[in-house]
Tab-separated table of C-alpha atoms in Angstrom:
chain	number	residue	atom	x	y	z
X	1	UNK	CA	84.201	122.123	117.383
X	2	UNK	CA	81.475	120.042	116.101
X	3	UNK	CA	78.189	119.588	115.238
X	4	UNK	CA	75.210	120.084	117.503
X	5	UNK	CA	71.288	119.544	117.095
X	6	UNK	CA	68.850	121.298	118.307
X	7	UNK	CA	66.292	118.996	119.302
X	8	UNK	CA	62.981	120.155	119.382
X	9	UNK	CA	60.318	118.227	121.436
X	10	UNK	CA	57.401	120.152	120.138
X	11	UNK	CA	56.191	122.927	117.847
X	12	UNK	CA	55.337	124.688	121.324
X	13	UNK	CA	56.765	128.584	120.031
X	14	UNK	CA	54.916	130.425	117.642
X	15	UNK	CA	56.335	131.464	114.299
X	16	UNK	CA	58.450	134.503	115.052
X	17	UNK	CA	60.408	137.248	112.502
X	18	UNK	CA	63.644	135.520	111.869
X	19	UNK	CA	66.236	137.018	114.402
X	20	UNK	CA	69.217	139.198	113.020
X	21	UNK	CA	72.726	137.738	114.852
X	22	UNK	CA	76.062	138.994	115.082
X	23	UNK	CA	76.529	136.296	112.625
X	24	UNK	CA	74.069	137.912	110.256
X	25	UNK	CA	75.986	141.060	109.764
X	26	UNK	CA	79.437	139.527	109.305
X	27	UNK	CA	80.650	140.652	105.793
X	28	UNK	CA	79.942	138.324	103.021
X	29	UNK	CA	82.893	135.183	102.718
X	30	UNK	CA	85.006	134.728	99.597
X	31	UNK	CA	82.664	137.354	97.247
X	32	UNK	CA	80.243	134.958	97.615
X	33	UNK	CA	77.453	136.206	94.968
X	34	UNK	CA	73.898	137.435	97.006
X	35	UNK	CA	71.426	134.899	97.673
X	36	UNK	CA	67.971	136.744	97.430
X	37	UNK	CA	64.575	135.993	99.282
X	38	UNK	CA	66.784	133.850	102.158
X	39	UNK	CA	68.121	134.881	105.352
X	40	UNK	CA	71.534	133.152	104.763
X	41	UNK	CA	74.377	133.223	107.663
X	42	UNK	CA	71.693	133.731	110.294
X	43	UNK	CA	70.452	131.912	112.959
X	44	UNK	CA	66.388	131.749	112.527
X	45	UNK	CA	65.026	131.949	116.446
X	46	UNK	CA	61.942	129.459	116.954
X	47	UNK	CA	60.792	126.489	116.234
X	48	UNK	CA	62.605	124.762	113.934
X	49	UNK	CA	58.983	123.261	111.877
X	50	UNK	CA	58.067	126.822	111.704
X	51	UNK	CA	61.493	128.544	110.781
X	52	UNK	CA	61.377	126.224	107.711
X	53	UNK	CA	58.011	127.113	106.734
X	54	UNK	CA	58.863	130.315	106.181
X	55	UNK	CA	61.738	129.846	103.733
X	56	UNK	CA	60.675	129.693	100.104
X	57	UNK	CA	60.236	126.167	98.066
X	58	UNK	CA	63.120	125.050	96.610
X	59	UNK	CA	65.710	127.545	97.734
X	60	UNK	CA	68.046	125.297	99.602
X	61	UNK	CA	71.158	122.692	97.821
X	62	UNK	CA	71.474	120.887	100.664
X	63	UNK	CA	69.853	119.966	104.226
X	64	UNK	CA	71.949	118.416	107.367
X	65	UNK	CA	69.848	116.997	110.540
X	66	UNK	CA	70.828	115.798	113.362
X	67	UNK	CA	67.466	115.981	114.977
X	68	UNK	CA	66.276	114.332	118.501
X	69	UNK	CA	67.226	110.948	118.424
X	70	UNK	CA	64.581	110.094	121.292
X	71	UNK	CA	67.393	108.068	123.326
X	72	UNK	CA	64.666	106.391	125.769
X	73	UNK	CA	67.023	106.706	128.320
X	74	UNK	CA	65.690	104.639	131.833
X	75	UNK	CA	67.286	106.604	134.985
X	76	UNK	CA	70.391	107.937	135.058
X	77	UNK	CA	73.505	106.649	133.968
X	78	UNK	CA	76.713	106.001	136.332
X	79	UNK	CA	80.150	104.556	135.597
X	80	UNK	CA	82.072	101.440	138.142
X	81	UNK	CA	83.081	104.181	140.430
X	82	UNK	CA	79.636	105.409	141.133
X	83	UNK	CA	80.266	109.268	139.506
X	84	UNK	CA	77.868	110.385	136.975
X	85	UNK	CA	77.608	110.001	133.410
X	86	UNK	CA	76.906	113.521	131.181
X	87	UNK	CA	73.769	111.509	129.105
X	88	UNK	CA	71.321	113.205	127.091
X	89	UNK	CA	68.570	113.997	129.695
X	90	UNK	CA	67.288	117.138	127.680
X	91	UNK	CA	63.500	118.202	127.138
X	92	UNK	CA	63.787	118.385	123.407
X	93	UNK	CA	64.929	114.358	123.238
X	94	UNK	CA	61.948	113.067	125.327
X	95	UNK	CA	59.158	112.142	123.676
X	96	UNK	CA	55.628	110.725	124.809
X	97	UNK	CA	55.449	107.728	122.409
X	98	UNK	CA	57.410	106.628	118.747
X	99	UNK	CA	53.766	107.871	117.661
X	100	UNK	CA	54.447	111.510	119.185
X	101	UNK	CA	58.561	111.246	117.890
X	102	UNK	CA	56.915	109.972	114.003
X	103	UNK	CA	54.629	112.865	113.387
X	104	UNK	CA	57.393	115.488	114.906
X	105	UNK	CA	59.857	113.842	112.518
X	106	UNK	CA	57.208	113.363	109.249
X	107	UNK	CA	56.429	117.013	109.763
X	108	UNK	CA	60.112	118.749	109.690
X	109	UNK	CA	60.861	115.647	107.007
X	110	UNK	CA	57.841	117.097	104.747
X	111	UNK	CA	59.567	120.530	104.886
X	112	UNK	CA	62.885	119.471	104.150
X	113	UNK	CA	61.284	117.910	101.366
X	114	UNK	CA	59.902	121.113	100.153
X	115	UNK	CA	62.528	123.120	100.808
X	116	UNK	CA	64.893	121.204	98.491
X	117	UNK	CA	66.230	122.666	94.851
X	118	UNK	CA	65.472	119.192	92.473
X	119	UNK	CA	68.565	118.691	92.443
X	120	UNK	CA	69.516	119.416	96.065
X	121	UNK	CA	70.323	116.188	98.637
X	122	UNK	CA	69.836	115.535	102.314
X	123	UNK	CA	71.816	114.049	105.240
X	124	UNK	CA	70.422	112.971	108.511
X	125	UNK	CA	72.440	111.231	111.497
X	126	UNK	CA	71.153	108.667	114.235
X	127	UNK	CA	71.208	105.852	115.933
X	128	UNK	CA	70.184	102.540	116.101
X	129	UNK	CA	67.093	104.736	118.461
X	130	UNK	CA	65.597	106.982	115.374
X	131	UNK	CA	67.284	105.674	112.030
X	132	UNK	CA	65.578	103.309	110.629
X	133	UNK	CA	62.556	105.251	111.208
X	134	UNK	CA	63.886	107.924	109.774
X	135	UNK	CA	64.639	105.790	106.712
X	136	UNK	CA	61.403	104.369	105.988
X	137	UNK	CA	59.804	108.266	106.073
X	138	UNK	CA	62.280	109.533	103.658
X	139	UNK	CA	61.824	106.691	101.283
X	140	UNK	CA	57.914	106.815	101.967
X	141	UNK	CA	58.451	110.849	101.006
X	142	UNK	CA	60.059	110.115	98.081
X	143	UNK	CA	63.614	111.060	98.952
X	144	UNK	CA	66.252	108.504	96.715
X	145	UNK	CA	68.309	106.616	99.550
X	146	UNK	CA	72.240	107.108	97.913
X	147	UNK	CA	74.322	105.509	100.909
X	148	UNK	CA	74.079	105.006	104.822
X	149	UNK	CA	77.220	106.151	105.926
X	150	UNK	CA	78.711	104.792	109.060
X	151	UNK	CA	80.629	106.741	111.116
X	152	UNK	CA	82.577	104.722	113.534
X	153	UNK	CA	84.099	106.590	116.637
X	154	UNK	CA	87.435	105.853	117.401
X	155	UNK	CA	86.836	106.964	121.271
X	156	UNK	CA	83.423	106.077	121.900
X	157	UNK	CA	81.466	106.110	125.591
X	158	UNK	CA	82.204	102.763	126.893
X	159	UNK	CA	79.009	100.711	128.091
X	160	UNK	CA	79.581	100.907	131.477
X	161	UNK	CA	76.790	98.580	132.554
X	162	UNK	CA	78.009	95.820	130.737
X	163	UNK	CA	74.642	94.535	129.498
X	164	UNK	CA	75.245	95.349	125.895
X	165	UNK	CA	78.168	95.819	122.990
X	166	UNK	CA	79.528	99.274	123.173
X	167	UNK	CA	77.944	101.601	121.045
X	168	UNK	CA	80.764	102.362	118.945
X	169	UNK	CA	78.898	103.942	116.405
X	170	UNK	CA	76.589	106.264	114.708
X	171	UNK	CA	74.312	105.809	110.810
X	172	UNK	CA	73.947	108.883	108.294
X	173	UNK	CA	71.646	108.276	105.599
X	174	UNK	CA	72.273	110.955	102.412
X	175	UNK	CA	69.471	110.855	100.033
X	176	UNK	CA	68.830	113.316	96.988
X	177	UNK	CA	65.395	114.311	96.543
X	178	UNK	CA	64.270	112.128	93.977
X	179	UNK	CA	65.751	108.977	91.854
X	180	UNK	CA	66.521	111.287	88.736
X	181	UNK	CA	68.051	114.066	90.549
X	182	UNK	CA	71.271	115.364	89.468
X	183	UNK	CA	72.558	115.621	92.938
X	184	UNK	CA	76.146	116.905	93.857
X	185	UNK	CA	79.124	114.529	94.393
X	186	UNK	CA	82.939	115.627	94.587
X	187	UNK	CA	83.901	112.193	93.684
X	188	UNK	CA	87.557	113.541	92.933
X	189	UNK	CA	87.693	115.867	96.323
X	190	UNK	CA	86.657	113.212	98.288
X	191	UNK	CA	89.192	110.159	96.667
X	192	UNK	CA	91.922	113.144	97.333
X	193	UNK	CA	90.845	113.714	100.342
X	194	UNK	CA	91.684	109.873	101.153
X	195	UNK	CA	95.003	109.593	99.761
X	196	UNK	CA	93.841	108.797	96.032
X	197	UNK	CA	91.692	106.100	97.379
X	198	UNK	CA	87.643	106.001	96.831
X	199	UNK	CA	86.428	106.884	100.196
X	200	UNK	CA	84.460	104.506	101.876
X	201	UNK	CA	80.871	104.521	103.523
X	202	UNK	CA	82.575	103.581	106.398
X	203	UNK	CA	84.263	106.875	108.304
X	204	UNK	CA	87.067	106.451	111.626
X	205	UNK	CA	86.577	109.860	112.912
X	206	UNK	CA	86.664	110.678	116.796
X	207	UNK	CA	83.880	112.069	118.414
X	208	UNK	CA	83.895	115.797	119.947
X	209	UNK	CA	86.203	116.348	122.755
X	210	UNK	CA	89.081	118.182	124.620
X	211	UNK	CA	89.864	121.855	123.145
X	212	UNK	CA	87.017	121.285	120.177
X	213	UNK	CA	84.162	120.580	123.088
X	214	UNK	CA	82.727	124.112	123.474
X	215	UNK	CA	82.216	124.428	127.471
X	216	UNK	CA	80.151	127.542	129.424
X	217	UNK	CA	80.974	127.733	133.390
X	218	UNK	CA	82.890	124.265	132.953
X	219	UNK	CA	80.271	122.075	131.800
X	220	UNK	CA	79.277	121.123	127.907
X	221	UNK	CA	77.435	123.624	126.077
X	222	UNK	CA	75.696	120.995	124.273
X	223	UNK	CA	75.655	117.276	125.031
X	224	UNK	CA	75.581	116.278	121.485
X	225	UNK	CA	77.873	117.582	119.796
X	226	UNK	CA	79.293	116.363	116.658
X	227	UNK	CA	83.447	116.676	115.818
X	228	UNK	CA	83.310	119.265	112.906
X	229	UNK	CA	85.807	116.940	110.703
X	230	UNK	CA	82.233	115.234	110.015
X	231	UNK	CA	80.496	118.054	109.297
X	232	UNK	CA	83.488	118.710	106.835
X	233	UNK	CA	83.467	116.050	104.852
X	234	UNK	CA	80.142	115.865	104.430
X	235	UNK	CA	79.760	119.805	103.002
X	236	UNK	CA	82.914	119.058	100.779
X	237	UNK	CA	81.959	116.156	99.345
X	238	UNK	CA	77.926	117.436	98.361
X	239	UNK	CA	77.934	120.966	98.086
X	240	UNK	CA	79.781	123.949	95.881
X	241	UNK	CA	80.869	127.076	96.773
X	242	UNK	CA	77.793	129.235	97.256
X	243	UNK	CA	75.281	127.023	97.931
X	244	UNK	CA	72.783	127.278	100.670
X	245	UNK	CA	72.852	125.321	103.754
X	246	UNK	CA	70.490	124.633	106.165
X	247	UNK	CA	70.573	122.599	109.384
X	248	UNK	CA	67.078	122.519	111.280
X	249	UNK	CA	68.620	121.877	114.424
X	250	UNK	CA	71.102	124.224	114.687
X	251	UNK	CA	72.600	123.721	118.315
X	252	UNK	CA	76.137	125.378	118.659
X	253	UNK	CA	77.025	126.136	114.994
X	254	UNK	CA	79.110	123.106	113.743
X	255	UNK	CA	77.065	123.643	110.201
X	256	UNK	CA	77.202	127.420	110.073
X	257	UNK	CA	80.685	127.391	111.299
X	258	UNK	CA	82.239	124.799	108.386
X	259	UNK	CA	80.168	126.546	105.893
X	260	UNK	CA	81.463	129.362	106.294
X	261	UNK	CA	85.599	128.031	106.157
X	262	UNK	CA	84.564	126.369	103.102
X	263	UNK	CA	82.780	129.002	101.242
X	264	UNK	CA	79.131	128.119	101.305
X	265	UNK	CA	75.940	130.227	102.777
X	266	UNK	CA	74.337	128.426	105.658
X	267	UNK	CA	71.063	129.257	107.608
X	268	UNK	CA	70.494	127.495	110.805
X	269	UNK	CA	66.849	127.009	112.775
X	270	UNK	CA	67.796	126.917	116.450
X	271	UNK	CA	65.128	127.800	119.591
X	272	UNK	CA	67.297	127.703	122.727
X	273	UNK	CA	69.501	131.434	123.422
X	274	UNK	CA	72.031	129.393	125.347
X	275	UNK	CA	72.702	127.843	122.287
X	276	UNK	CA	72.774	130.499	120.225
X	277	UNK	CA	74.835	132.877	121.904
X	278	UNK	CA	77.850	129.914	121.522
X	279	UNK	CA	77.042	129.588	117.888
X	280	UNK	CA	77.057	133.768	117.116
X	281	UNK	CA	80.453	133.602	119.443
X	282	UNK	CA	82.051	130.192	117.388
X	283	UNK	CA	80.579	131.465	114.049
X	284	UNK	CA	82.140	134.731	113.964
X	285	UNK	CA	85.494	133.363	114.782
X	286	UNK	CA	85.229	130.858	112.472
X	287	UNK	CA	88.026	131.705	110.002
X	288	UNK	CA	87.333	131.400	105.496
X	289	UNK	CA	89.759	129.371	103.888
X	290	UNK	CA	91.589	131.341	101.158
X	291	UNK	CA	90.732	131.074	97.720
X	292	UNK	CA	93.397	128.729	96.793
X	293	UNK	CA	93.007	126.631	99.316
X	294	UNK	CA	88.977	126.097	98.442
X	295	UNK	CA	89.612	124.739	94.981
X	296	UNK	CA	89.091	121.162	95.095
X	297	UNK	CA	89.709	118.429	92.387
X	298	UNK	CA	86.720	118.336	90.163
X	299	UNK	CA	85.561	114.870	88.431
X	300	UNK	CA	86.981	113.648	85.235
X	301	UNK	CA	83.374	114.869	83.595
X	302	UNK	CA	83.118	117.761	84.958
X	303	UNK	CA	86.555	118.998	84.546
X	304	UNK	CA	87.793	120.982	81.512
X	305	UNK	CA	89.499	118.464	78.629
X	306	UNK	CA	93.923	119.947	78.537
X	307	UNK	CA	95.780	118.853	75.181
X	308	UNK	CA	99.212	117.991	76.082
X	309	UNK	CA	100.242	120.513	74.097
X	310	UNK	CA	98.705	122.977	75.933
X	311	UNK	CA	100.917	122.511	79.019
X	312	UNK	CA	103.603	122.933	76.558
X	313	UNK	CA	102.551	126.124	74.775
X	314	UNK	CA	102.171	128.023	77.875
X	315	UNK	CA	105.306	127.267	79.336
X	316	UNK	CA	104.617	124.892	81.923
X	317	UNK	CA	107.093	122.402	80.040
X	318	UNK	CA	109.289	123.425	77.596
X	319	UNK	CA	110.367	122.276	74.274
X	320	UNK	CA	112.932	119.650	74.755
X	321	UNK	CA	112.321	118.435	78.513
X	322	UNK	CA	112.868	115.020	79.141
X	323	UNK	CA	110.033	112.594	80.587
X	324	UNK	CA	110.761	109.778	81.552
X	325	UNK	CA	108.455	106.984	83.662
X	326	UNK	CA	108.571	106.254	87.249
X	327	UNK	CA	111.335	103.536	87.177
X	328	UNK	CA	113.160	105.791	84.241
X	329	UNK	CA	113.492	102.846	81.981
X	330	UNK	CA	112.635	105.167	78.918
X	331	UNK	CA	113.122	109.003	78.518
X	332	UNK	CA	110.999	110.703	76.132
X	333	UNK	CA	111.885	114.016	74.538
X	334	UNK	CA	108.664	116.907	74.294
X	335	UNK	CA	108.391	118.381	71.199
X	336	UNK	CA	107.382	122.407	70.090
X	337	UNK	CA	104.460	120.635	68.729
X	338	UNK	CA	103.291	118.547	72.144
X	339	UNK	CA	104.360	114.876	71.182
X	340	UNK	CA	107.354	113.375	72.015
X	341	UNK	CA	109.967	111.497	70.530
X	342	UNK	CA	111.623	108.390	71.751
X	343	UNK	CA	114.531	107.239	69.800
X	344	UNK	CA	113.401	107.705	65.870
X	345	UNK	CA	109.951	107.237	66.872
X	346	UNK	CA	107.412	110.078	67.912
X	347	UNK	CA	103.522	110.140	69.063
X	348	UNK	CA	101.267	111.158	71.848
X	349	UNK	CA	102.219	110.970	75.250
X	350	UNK	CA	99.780	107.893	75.399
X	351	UNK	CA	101.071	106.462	71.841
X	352	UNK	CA	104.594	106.570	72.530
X	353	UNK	CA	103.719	104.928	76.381
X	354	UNK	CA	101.935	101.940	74.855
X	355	UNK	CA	104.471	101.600	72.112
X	356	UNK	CA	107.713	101.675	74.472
X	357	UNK	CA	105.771	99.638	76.939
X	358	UNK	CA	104.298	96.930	74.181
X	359	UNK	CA	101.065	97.248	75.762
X	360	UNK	CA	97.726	97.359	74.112
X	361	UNK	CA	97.138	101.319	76.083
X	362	UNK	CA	98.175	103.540	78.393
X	363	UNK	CA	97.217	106.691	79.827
X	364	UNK	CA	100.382	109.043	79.104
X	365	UNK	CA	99.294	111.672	82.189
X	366	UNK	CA	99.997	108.689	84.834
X	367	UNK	CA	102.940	107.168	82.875
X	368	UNK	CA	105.400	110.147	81.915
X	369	UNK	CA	107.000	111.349	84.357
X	370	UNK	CA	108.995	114.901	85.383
X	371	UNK	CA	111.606	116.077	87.382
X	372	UNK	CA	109.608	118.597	89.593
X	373	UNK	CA	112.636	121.512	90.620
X	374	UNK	CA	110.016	123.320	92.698
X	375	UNK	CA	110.179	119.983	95.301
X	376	UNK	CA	112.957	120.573	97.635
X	377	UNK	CA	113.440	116.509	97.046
X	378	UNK	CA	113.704	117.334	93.269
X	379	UNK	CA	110.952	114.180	92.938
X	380	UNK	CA	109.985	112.618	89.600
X	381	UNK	CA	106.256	113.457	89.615
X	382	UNK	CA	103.522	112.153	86.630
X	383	UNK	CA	102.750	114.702	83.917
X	384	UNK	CA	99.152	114.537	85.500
X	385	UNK	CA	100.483	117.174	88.265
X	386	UNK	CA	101.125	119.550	85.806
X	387	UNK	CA	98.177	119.362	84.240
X	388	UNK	CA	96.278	119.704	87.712
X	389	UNK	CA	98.088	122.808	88.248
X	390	UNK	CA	97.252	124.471	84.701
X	391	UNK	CA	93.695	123.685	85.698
X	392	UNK	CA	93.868	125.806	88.915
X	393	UNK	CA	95.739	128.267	87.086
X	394	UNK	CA	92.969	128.724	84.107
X	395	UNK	CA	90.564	129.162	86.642
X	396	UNK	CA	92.034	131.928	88.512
């Protein structure tokens, strides 16, 4: 499963009455609320310049290209043994001149541009053929570079000429539309997502292959296709449930297909019916994540401020557990009231964690600890997992 771009050479088709797909009739995901005046979850047939110019200004959260990169391939390639190598020989990557590829690329850039809420951001992907010059136009258009993401391929296509390093990698550059914007960053789903660590602008991922390479009649449906644990992150970490995606080059569906397990709308430009005939078929068995499973950590701004003592007047620890921290040097005793007493002293669960401690603070959520009887290891777990919980609970 992954991510594929339609590449368009181009603006050879007409403008054409956006095209109603299997995937366009599917029932609406997670009581998602209507989006009005946009043909979300359906594949737009045409041009992908065109498509966009007939979607409304400032209508979509968030844009993901992976458009031509204009490879400049010379002859065909072959590995040691002499068989052939699957390259990217396609009409809609060959170009007549960078001249030809920088007005194609200026003119779907200046309608991504336009298409854009304010606030809304947008990712492109290339390589070392097409990105730079596809950073210098979005910084010429005004877009507000926020990080180049590298993602490095932990099974890339070796160089089987031997005349260069291996191409072991590939740029994304995610930009919001302006320097003020108020752009969308999970900051907390994404440092989860990495085992509590800040995740990096570096990403190992592999690239598309075995059961997730989507095949017709044995050979690849799409030659560049993208593993859809990219396309993941990168909808998790900048979008929310219900926003509107759009990928101009829609290819085989990696977009449409990950917005739609994680909740959001997508609407995908795509011109060749090969293609989209795999994307209506992957799309539609493309399976929603539950409800529970969709709520991600929110940021420590943006989440909802929890006493103490509210964990403790609804239940979720009763009057007269026992905390203690992670090495169980002190215990702590909660009170009806939500502080707790150690010894004859009593205070906030931050007070009474710098006072045991003799330190000048502490954060009581990380420090007091609980004996969680719902783990089948009966772990001590910080009072912060509680609170976590409570918040998912509130919002159900």
């Amino acid at each position: 499963m992954m991510v594929t771009a339609v590449k368009t050479r181009k603006r050879t088709l007409k403008a054409k009455a956006p095209v109603k797909t299997r995937a366009a009739i599917l029932p609406p995901v997670h009581d998602l609320p209507p989006v009005h005046g946009l043909p979300v979850n359906q594949i737009l047939k045409g041009d992908c310049i065109e498509m966009m110019r007939s979607l409304p200004s400032a209508s979509i959260d968030m844009i993901f290209a992976d458009p031509p990169y204009n490879l400049q391939l010379g002859g065909n390639l072959a590995r040691p043994d002499g068989s052939h190598v699957d390259a990217v020989t396609d009409a809609w990557d060959q170009f007549d001149s960078f001249a030809v590829y920088d007005r194609f690329t200026r003119e779907w850039l200046s309608e991504a541009y336009r298409l854009l809420k304010p606030n809304g951001s947008i990712w492109v992907i290339g390589s070392y053929h097409n990105i730079f010059r596809l950073g210098t136009m979005l910084q010429d258009m005004g877009f507000w570079i926020l990080n180049d993401i590298i993602w490095r391929k932990t099974n890339p296509m070796p160089n089987f000429k031997g005349t260069r390093f291996t191409n072991a990698h590939e740029t994304l550059i995610w930009a919001a539309k302006s320097e003020k914007a108020k752009y969308t960053f999970n900051y907390r789903a994404m440092k989860t997502l990495n085992d509590e660590l800040q995740m990096r602008s570096d990403w190992v991922l592999p690239i598309c292959s075995g059961k997730e390479r989507l095949k017709r009649n044995g050979t690849k449906a799409h030659p560049t296709q993208k593993p859809e644990s990219l396309l993941y992150r990168v909808v998790l970490a900048t979008t929310n449930k219900g926003d509107v995606v759009l990928d101009p080059f829609f290819g085989t569906g990696t977009t449409g297909a990950v917005a739609k397990r994680l909740g959001r709308h997508w609407i995908g430009c795509e011109r060749e019916d090969s293609y989209i005939e795999v994307a209506n078929e992957r799309i539609e068995l493309a399976l929603p994540l539950d409800e529970s499973a969709l709520k991600t950590m929110q940021s420590k701004r943006a989440a909802p401020k929890v006493p103490f003592g509210s964990l403790v007047e609804s239940g979720w620890l009763a009057p007269g557990a026992v905390l203690t921290d992670k090495k169980r040097r002190w215990q702590a005793i909660v009170r009806a009231d939500g502080s707790l007493a150690v010894g004859q002293d009593t205070g906030s669960i931050h007070g009474m964690g710098t006072k045991v401690q003799n330190a000048a603070s502490c954060n009581g959520w990380t420090f007091w600890h609980y004996q969680d009887k719902d783990d089948a290891k009966n772990d001590l777990k910080p009072i912060d997992t509680l609170r976590q919980r409570y918040l998912l609970a509130i919002e159900d």
